[in-house]
Short mmCIF file of N, CA and C in Angstrom, two decimals:
data_model
loop_
_atom_site.label_atom_id
_atom_site.label_comp_id
_atom_site.label_asym_id
_atom_site.label_seq_id
_atom_site.Cartn_x
_atom_site.Cartn_y
_atom_site.Cartn_z
N ASN A 1 -4.96 0.54 7.60
CA ASN A 1 -6.13 0.00 6.88
C ASN A 1 -7.19 1.08 6.64
N ILE A 2 -7.22 2.09 7.52
CA ILE A 2 -8.21 3.16 7.36
C ILE A 2 -7.97 3.91 6.05
N GLY A 3 -6.69 4.08 5.69
CA GLY A 3 -6.37 4.80 4.46
C GLY A 3 -6.61 3.95 3.23
N VAL A 4 -6.52 2.62 3.40
CA VAL A 4 -6.67 1.72 2.25
C VAL A 4 -8.14 1.57 1.85
N ALA A 5 -9.02 1.53 2.84
CA ALA A 5 -10.44 1.30 2.55
C ALA A 5 -11.05 2.38 1.64
N PRO A 6 -10.91 3.67 1.98
CA PRO A 6 -11.48 4.71 1.13
C PRO A 6 -10.93 4.66 -0.29
N ASN A 7 -9.62 4.32 -0.41
CA ASN A 7 -9.00 4.23 -1.72
C ASN A 7 -9.66 3.13 -2.54
N GLY A 8 -9.91 1.99 -1.89
CA GLY A 8 -10.57 0.88 -2.58
C GLY A 8 -11.98 1.25 -2.98
N VAL A 9 -12.67 1.96 -2.08
CA VAL A 9 -14.05 2.38 -2.37
C VAL A 9 -14.07 3.35 -3.55
N THR A 10 -13.08 4.24 -3.58
CA THR A 10 -13.00 5.22 -4.67
C THR A 10 -12.77 4.52 -6.00
N LYS A 11 -11.86 3.55 -6.00
CA LYS A 11 -11.57 2.81 -7.23
C LYS A 11 -12.82 2.06 -7.69
N PHE A 12 -13.52 1.44 -6.73
CA PHE A 12 -14.73 0.69 -7.06
C PHE A 12 -15.79 1.62 -7.62
N ALA A 13 -15.91 2.82 -7.01
CA ALA A 13 -16.90 3.80 -7.48
C ALA A 13 -16.57 4.25 -8.90
N ARG A 14 -15.29 4.44 -9.18
CA ARG A 14 -14.89 4.86 -10.52
C ARG A 14 -15.19 3.77 -11.54
N LEU A 15 -14.93 2.51 -11.17
CA LEU A 15 -15.21 1.41 -12.08
C LEU A 15 -16.71 1.31 -12.34
N THR A 16 -17.50 1.49 -11.27
CA THR A 16 -18.95 1.41 -11.42
C THR A 16 -19.46 2.54 -12.30
N LYS A 17 -18.90 3.73 -12.10
CA LYS A 17 -19.32 4.89 -12.88
C LYS A 17 -18.98 4.71 -14.35
N SER A 18 -17.74 4.26 -14.62
CA SER A 18 -17.32 4.06 -16.01
C SER A 18 -18.14 2.94 -16.64
N GLY A 19 -18.46 1.92 -15.85
CA GLY A 19 -19.27 0.82 -16.35
C GLY A 19 -20.67 1.28 -16.71
N ALA A 20 -21.24 2.15 -15.89
CA ALA A 20 -22.58 2.68 -16.14
C ALA A 20 -22.58 3.52 -17.41
N GLN A 21 -21.52 4.31 -17.59
CA GLN A 21 -21.42 5.15 -18.79
C GLN A 21 -21.29 4.28 -20.03
N TRP A 22 -20.52 3.19 -19.92
CA TRP A 22 -20.33 2.27 -21.04
C TRP A 22 -21.66 1.63 -21.42
N MET A 23 -22.42 1.20 -20.42
CA MET A 23 -23.72 0.60 -20.67
C MET A 23 -24.65 1.61 -21.30
N HIS A 24 -24.58 2.86 -20.85
CA HIS A 24 -25.44 3.92 -21.37
C HIS A 24 -25.16 4.13 -22.86
N HIS A 25 -23.87 4.19 -23.22
CA HIS A 25 -23.50 4.38 -24.62
C HIS A 25 -23.92 3.17 -25.45
N LEU A 26 -23.80 1.98 -24.86
CA LEU A 26 -24.18 0.76 -25.57
C LEU A 26 -25.67 0.76 -25.88
N VAL A 27 -26.48 1.17 -24.90
CA VAL A 27 -27.93 1.23 -25.09
C VAL A 27 -28.28 2.22 -26.19
N ILE A 28 -27.63 3.39 -26.16
CA ILE A 28 -27.90 4.41 -27.19
C ILE A 28 -27.54 3.87 -28.56
N TRP A 29 -26.40 3.16 -28.65
CA TRP A 29 -25.97 2.60 -29.92
C TRP A 29 -26.98 1.58 -30.43
N LEU A 30 -27.45 0.71 -29.53
CA LEU A 30 -28.42 -0.31 -29.92
C LEU A 30 -29.72 0.32 -30.40
N VAL A 31 -30.16 1.38 -29.72
CA VAL A 31 -31.40 2.06 -30.11
C VAL A 31 -31.23 2.70 -31.49
N ASN A 32 -30.05 3.23 -31.76
CA ASN A 32 -29.80 3.87 -33.06
C ASN A 32 -29.76 2.85 -34.19
N GLN A 33 -29.52 1.59 -33.87
CA GLN A 33 -29.46 0.55 -34.89
C GLN A 33 -30.87 0.14 -35.34
N LEU A 34 -31.88 0.44 -34.53
CA LEU A 34 -33.25 0.04 -34.86
C LEU A 34 -33.84 0.89 -35.97
#
């Protein structure tokens, strides 16, 4: 289980990071539409 936990945390961190980048691009796109 010790090896599984860090792997899950890493996957979660990657999803969070990619999600933040997606939101960032979305905000920029919305601002450019104004």
